[in-house]
XYZ file of C-alpha atoms in Angstrom:
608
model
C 78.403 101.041 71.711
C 79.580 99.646 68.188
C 81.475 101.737 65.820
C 79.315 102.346 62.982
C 81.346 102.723 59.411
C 78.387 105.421 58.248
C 78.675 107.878 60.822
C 82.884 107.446 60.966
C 86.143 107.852 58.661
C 86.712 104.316 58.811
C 85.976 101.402 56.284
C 84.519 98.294 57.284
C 87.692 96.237 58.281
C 88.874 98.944 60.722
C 85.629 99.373 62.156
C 85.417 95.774 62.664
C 88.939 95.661 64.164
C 88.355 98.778 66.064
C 85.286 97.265 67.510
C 86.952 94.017 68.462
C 89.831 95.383 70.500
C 88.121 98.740 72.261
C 86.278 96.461 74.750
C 89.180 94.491 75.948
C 91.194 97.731 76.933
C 91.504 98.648 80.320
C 90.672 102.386 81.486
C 94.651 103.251 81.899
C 94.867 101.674 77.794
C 92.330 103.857 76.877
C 93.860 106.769 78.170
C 96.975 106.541 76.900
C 95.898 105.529 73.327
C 93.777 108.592 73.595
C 96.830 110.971 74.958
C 99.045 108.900 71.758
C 96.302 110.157 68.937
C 95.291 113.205 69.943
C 96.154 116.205 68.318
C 94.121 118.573 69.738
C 92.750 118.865 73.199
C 90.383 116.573 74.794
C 88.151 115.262 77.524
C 87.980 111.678 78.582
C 85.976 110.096 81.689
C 88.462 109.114 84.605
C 86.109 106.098 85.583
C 88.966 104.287 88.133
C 87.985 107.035 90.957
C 84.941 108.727 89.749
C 86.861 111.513 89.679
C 84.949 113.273 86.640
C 86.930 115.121 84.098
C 90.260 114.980 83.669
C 92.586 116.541 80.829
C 95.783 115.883 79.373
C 98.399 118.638 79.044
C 98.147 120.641 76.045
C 100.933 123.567 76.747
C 102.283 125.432 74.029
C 105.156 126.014 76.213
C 106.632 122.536 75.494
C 109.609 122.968 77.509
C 107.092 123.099 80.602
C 105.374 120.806 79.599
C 108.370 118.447 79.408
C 108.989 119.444 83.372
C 107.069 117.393 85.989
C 107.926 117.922 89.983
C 107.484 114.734 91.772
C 106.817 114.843 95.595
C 106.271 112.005 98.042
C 105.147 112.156 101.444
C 106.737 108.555 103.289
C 106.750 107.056 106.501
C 108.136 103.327 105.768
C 109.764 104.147 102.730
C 107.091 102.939 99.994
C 105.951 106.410 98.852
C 109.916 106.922 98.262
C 110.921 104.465 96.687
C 107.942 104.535 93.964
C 108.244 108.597 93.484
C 112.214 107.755 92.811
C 111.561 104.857 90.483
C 108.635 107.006 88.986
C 111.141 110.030 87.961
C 113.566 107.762 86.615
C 111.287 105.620 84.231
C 109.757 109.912 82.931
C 113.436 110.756 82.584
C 114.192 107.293 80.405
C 111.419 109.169 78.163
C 112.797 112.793 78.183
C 111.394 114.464 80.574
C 112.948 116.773 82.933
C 112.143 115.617 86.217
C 112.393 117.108 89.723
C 111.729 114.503 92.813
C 111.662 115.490 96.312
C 110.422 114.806 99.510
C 107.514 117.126 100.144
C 109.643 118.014 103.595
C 112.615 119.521 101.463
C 109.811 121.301 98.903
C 109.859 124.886 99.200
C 106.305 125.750 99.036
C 106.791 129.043 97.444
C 107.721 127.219 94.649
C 104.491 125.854 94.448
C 102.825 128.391 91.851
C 105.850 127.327 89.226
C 104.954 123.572 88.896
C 102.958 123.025 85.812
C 103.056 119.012 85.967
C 102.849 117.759 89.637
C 102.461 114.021 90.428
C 101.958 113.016 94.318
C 102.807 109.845 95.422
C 102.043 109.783 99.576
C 100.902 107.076 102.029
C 98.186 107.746 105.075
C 99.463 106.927 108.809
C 98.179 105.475 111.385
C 94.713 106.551 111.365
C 94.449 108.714 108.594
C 97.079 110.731 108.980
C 100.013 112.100 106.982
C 103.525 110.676 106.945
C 105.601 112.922 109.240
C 107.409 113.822 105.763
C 104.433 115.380 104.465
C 102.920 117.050 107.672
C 104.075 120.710 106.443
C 103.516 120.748 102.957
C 99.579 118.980 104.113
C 98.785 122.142 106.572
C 100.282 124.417 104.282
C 98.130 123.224 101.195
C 94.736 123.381 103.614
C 95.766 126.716 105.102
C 94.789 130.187 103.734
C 98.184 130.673 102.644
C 97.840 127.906 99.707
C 97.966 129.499 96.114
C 95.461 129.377 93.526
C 96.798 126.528 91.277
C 94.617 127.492 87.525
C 98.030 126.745 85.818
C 98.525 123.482 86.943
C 98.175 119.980 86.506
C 98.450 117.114 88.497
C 97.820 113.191 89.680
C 97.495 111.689 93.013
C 99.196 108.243 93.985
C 97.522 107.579 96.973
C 99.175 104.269 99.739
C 97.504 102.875 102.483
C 96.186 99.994 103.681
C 92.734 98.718 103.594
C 92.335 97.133 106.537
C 92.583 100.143 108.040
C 89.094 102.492 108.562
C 90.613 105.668 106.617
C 92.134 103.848 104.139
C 94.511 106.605 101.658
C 92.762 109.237 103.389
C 96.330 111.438 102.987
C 95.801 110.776 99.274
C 92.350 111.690 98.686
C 92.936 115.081 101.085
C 95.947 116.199 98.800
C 93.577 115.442 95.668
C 90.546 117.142 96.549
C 92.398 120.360 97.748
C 94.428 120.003 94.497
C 91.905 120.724 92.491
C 89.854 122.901 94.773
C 92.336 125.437 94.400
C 91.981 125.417 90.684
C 94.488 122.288 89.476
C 93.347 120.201 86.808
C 93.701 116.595 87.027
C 95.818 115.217 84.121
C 94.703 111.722 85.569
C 92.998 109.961 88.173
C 93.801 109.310 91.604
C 94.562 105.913 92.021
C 94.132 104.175 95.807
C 96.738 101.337 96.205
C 96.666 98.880 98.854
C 99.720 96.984 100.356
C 99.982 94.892 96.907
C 100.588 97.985 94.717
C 103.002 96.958 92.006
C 100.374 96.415 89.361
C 97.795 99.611 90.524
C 101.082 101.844 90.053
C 102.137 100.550 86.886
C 98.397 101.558 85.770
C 98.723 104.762 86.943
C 102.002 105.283 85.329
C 100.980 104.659 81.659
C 98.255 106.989 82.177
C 100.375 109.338 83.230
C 102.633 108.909 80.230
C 99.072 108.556 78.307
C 97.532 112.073 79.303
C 100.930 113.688 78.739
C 101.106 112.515 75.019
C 104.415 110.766 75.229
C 104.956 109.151 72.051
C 106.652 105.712 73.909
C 107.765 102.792 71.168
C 105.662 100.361 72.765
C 103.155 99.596 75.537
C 104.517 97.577 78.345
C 102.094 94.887 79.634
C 100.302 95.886 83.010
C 101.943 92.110 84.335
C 106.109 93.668 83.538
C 105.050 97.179 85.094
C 107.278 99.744 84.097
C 108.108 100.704 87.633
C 109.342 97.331 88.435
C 111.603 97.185 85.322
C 112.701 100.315 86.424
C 113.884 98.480 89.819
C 115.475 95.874 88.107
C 117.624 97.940 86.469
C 118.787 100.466 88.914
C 118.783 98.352 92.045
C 119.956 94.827 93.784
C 118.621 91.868 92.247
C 116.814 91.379 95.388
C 113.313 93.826 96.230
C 110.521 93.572 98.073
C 109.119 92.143 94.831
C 111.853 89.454 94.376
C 112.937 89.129 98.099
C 116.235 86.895 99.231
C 115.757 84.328 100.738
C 117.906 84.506 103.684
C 119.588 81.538 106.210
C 118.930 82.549 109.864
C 121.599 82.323 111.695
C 120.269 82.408 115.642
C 116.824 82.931 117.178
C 116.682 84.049 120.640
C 114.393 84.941 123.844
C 115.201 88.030 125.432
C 113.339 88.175 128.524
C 114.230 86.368 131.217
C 111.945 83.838 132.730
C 108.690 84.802 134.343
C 108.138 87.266 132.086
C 104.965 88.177 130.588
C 106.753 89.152 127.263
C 108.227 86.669 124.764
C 110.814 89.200 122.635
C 112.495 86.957 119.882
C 116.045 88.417 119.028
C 117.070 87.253 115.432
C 120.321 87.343 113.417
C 119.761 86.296 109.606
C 122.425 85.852 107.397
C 122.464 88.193 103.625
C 125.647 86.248 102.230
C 124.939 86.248 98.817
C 122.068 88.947 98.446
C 123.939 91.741 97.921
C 121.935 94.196 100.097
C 122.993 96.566 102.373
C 121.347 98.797 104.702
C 121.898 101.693 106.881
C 121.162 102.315 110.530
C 117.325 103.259 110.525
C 116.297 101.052 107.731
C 113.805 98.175 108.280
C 113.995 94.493 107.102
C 110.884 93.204 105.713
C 109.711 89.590 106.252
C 107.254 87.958 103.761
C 105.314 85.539 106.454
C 103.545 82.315 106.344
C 99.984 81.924 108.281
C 99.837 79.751 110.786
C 99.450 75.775 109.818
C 96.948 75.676 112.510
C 95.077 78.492 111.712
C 95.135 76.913 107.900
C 93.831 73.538 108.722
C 90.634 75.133 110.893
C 89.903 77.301 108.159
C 89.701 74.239 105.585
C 87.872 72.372 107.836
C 84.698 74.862 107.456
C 85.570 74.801 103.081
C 83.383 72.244 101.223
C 86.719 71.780 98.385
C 89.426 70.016 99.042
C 92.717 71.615 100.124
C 94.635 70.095 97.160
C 92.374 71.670 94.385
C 94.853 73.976 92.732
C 93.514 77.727 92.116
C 95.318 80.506 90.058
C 96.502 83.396 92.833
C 97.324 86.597 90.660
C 97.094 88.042 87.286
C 99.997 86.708 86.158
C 98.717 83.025 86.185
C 100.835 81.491 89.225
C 98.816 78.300 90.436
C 99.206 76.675 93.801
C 96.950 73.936 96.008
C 94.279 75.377 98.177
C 95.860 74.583 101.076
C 99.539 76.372 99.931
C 97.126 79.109 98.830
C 95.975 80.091 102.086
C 99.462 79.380 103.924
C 101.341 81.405 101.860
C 100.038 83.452 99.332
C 96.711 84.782 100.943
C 95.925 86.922 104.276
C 93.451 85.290 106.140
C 93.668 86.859 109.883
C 92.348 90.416 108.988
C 88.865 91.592 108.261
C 88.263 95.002 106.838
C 85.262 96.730 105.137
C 86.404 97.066 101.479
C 86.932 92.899 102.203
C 83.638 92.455 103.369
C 81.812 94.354 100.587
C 83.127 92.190 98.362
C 82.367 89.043 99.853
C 78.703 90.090 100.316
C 78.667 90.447 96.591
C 79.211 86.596 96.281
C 77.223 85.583 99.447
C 73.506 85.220 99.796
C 73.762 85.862 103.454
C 70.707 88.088 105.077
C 72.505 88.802 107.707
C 75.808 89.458 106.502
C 74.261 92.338 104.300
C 72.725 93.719 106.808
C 75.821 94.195 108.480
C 77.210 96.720 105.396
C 73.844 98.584 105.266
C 74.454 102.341 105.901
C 73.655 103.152 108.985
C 75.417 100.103 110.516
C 78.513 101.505 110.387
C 79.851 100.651 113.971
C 78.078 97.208 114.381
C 80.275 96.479 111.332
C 83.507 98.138 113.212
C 82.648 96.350 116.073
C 82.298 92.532 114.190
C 85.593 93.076 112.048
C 87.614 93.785 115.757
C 89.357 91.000 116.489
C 88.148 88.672 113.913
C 89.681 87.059 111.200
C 88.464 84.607 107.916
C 87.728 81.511 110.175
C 85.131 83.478 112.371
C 83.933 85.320 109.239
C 83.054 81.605 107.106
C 81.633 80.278 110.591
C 79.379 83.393 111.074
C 78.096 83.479 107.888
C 79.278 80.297 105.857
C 81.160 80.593 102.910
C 80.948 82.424 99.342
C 81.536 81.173 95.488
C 80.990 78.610 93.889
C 83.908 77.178 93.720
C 87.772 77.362 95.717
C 88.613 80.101 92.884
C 85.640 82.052 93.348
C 86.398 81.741 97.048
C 89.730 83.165 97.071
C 89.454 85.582 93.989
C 88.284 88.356 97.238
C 91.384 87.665 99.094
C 94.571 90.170 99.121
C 98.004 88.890 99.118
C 99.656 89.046 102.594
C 102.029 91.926 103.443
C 105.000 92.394 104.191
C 106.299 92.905 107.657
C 108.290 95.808 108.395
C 110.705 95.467 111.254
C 113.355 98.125 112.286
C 116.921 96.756 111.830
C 118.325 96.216 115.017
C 122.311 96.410 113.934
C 124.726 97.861 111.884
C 126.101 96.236 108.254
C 129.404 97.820 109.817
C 129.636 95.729 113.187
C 128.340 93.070 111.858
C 129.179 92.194 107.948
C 126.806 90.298 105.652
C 124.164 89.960 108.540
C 121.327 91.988 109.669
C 119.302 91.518 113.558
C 115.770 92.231 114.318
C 114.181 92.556 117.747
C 110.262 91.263 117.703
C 107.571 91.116 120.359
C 105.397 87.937 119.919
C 101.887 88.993 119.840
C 99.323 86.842 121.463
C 96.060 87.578 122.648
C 92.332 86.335 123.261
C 89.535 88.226 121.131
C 85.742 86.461 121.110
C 86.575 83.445 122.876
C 89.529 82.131 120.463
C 93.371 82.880 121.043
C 95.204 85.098 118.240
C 98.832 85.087 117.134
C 100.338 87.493 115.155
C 101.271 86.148 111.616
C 105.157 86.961 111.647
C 106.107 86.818 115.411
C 104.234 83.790 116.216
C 106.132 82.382 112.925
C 109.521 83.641 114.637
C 108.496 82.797 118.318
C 107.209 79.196 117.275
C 108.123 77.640 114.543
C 111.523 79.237 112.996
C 114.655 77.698 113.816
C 118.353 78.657 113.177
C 119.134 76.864 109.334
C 115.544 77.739 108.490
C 115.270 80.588 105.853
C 112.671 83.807 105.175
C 111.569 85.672 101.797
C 113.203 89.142 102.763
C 114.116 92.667 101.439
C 115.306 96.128 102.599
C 113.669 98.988 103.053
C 115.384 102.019 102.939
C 114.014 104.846 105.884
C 115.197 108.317 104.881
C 113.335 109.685 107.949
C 115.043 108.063 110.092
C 118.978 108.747 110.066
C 121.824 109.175 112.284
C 122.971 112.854 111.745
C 125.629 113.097 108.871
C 128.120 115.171 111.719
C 129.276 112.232 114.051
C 129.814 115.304 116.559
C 125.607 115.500 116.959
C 124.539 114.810 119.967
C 121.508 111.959 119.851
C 118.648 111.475 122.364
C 116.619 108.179 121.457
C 113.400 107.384 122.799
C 112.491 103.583 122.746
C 110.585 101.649 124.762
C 110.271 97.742 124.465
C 110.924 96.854 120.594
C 111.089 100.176 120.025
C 114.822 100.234 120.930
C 115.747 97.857 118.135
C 116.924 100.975 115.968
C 119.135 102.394 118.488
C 121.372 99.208 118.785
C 122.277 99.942 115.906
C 122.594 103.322 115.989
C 125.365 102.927 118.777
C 126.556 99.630 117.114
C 127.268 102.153 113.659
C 128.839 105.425 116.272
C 130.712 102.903 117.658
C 132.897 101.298 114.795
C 132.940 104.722 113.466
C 134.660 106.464 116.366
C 132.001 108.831 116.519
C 132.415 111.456 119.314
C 128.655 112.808 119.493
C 126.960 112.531 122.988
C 124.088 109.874 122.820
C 121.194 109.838 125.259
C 118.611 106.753 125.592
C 115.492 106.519 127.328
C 114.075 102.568 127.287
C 111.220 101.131 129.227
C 109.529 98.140 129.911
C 107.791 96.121 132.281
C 110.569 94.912 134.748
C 114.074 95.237 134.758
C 114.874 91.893 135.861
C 112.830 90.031 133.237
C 112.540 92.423 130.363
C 115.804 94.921 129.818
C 116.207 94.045 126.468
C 119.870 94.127 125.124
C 120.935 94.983 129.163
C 124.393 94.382 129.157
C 125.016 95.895 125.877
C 123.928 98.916 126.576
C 126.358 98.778 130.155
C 129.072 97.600 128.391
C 128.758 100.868 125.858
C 127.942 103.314 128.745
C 131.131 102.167 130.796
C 132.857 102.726 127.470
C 131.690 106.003 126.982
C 129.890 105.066 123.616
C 126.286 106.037 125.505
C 126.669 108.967 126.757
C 123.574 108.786 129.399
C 120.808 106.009 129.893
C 117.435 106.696 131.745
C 114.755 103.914 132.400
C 111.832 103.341 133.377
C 109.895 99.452 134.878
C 106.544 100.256 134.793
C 105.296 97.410 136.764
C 108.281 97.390 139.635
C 106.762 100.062 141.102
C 103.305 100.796 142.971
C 102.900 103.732 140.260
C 104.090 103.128 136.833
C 106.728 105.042 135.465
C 107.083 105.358 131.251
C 110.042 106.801 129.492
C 107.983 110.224 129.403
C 108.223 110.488 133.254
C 111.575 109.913 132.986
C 111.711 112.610 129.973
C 110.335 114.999 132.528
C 112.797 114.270 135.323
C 115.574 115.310 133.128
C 113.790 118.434 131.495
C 116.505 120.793 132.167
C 119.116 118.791 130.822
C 117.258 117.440 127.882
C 116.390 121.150 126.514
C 119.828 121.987 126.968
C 120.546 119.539 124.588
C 118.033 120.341 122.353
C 119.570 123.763 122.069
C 123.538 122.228 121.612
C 121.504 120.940 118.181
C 121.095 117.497 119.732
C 118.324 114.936 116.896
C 115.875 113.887 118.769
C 114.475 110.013 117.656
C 111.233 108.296 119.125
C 110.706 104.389 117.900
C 107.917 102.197 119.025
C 104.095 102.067 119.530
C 102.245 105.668 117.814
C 99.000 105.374 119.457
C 99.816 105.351 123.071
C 104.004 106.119 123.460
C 104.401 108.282 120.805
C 101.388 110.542 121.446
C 102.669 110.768 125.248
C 106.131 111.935 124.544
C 105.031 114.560 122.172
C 103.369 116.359 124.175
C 106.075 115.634 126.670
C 108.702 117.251 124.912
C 106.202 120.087 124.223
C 105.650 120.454 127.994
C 109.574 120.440 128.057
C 110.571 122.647 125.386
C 107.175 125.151 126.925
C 108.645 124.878 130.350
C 112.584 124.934 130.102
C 112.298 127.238 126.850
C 109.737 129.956 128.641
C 107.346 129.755 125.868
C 103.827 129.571 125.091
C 102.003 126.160 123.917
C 101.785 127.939 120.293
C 106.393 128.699 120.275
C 106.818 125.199 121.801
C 104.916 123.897 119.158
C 106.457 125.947 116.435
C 109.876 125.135 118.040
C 109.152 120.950 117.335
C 108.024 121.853 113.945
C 111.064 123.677 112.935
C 113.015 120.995 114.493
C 110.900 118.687 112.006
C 111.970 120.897 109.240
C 115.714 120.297 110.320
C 115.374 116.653 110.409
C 116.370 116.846 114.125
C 112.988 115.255 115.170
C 112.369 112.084 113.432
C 110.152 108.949 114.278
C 109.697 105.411 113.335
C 106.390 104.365 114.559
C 103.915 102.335 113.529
């Protein structure tokens, strides 16, 4: 639609100049410019989510509407660190700004918020972040409050490789506004990349609040990163360190059917620190192998350069695909959008509705090799090829030792994943890398990320029981490593498990050594395959179910690390059957009991 100068208050060189820059803005421009002019209220189209109306704040109470109450629901960290960065770049532009966890929230408080922004990931499949489990069933239960009064905007996390991709997000949007809120701006849907889709959503924020800011900061310098910059170490997940590593070790004894790679990597320089419970993320390279088969099947030549982001970065082909891009996972949101740029019959009819688990059942297992052998390749050229691709992510691995123990170094324990899916082996991307091909003197891209949900308890008197089979007991090192050099006196409990104790008792004499010294309190275990029945750290859990309430009712924190689908699940309910059993109480108390443990922080998790 072109401005017209007859039917408008402008003359013929604003029209002109009003016509010329309206169709380059992006939705999140248009918003704010909108939210910047207006002086009365208005309606605009939120066309990022479909979302349908959506209206800035227009409170003649000013103060409130000067007052926004950030919460974040987290699991790694992500949803953090973005809500805290978030409130700090509002405050820089004088607002009064409230940020908390929605586990701390006090929900009563919920009918006083005028300006609410969420910013929560999904876990595992589809779930909420343990952080946000109580605030989520209290906002779907009959208990929620009508919310006419206020106004709010959804940051929604996830990862789109996975089937319910944000699904936490979406949930705490569309009960938002069923009970009455009005959006002041879209929900936006990031994926593992989402610097850039978070800066959008924070100018329209500022946008459909009417902040008058001095300037608009480019999309490309997002005002959340600058924010990081400022407030943090020079080194971030979005400027990682590069870091020497120092050794690189097998665990497991030979015979084994595991390969656990124990590395210590050197942070000299970097300026980050950590504390026990905080995970170490590793920006990987795909393997060369993997690389060279894919560009086999590609008709352009591996040294063709292509452009990789937004902000203009160019690399070869072949450097594209090693380091930049993710080529082992398939997903639907990926697939969609290579259909758009294929002419394949038969890889359309694979995304027609209806087909939904013949399309769950091809993406399984495969990757971008069996995808361009299946059904050839798409584009017309390398960029058009790789312009559907998302940047690799980051892999999250729980520190394994404390900064106190061991200065200026951090250790992480990781399983090397290998594995045969339709007739081809698969590696993992970042423990093949660290199994294979990384060698002491060699260096990786990393940064820290912080785990508020998963702490030591601030009393050193707390008694600990930690539940961590496999990798799973990387965190616990160095939880003892940190009680140790700080004379703690609490009683500490661990549960491990693995395969066989002779091949696969990861960190063995270590944990001895501490139990003779009285820095472990107690250690179970459990082999599963060194005896005719297996036995899992649960079993064991349930062996000791007298003693383990008992310390559950001294006040003892209860941590479970390790695999959520299978372990996780099966301790749960183990420590339900525990706390139902030793505690006299019905499914329903046991139940409420873990919860208000929850509430207290005394039951955390790290799983993934």
């Amino acid at each position: 639609m072109q401005l017209q100068v007859i039917n408008s208050p402008f003359n013929q060189e604003q029209a002109e100049l009003l016509n010329r820059l309206l169709p380059t803005l992006t939705d999140a421009q248009k918003v704010w410019l909108s939210g910047y002019l207006a002086a009365t209220p208005f309606t605009i189209l939120g066309a990022a989510n479909n979302q349908g109306a959506v209206l800035p704040v227009q409170s003649s109470d000013s103060k409130a509407a000067k007052e926004i109450t950030i919460l974040y629901g987290s699991q790694t960290g992500n949803a953090r660190g973005l809500a805290k960065k978030t409130g700090k770049t509002l405050e820089e532009k004088g607002f009064k700004v409230t940020v908390s966890s929605m586990n701390d929230f006090k929900t009563n408080n919920l009918k006083k918020v005028q300006n609410l922004l969420i910013i929560v990931s999904t876990h595992g499949e589809g779930e909420p972040p343990d952080s946000a489990l109580t605030f989520h069933e209290f906002l779907h239960s009959k208990r929620a409050p009508k919310l006419t009064d206020l106004h709010f905007s959804v940051l929604a996390l996830g990862d789109s490789s996975y089937e319910f991709f944000c699904q936490t997000g979406k949930e705490f949007d569309s009960r938002l506004e069923e009970l009455g809120g009005t959006r002041l701006y879209p929900r936006f849907d990031c994926d593992v990349d989402y610097d850039e889709p978070a800066s959008e959503w924070l100018e329209g924020i500022f946008g459909s609040l009417n902040t008058e800011l001095e300037g608009i900061t480019p999309l490309k310098e997002s005002p959340v990163a600058a924010t990081v910059q400022s407030t943090e170490s020079l080194y971030s997940r979005s400027n990682p360190f590069k870091a020497e590593v120092l050794d690189n070790i097998n665990l497991n004894g030979r015979g084994s059917n595991k390969e656990t790679r124990h590395l210590e990597i050197s942070l000299e320089g970097s300026g980050l620190t950590f504390e026990p419970g905080d995970s170490l993320g590793i920006y990987p390279e795909n393997d060369p192998a993997l690389v060279e088969q894919l560009l086999a099947e590609l008709p352009w030549n591996a040294e063709e350069i292509v452009i990789v982001n937004k902000q203009g970065d160019a690399l070869s082909l072949k450097k594209a695909l090693t380091s930049y891009f993710e080529i082992t996972v398939l997903s639907k949101p990926f697939l969609e959008k290579v259909a758009k740029l294929s002419n394949n019959e038969e890889l359309q009819e694979l995304l027609v509705q209806g087909n939904e688990e013949k399309m769950k059942a091809y993406i399984s297992g495969r990757d971008l090799l069996d995808l361009v052998r299946d059904f050839g390749h798409w584009g017309e050229s390398a960029q058009e090829f790789i312009s559907v691709l998302r940047k690799i992510p980051a892999r999250l691995y729980s520190i394994a030792s404390s900064i106190a123990a061991n200065p200026d170094e951090v250790h992480l324990t990781i399983g090397a994943v290998r594995y045969d899916a339709h007739g081809r082996d698969r590696k993992g991307v970042c423990s093949i890398l660290t199994a294979e091909r990384l060698q002491p003197g060699d260096s990786l891209p990393v940064f820290i990320q912080q785990n508020e949900n998963f702490k030591l308890p601030t009393n050193p008197e707390t008694p600990i029981i930690m539940v961590g089979p496999g990798t799973g007991v990387a965190p616990f090192r160095s939880f003892i490593q940190e009680r140790e050099e700080t004379g703690a006196e609490g009683k500490s409990w661990l549960f491990f498990g693995d395969q066989h104790f002779v091949t696969d008792f990861l960190y063995q004499t270590e944990w001895q050594k501490w139990l003779k010294e009285g820095v472990l309190t107690k250690l179970d275990v459990a082999f599963s395959r060194d005896t005719d029945e297996k036995v899992y750290v649960q079993h064991r859990m349930l062996e000791q179910s007298k003693e383990l309430f008992e310390w559950l009712q001294e006040g003892a924190h209860l941590y479970i690390c390790g695999d959520e689908k299978h372990m996780a699940h099966d301790v749960h309910h183990t420590l339900l059957s525990v706390i139902e059993k030793e505690g006299n109480m019905s499914r329903e108390q046991a139940e409420a009991y873990l919860a208000e443990m929850q509430q207290q922080k005394r039951y955390q998790r790290d799983v993934y």
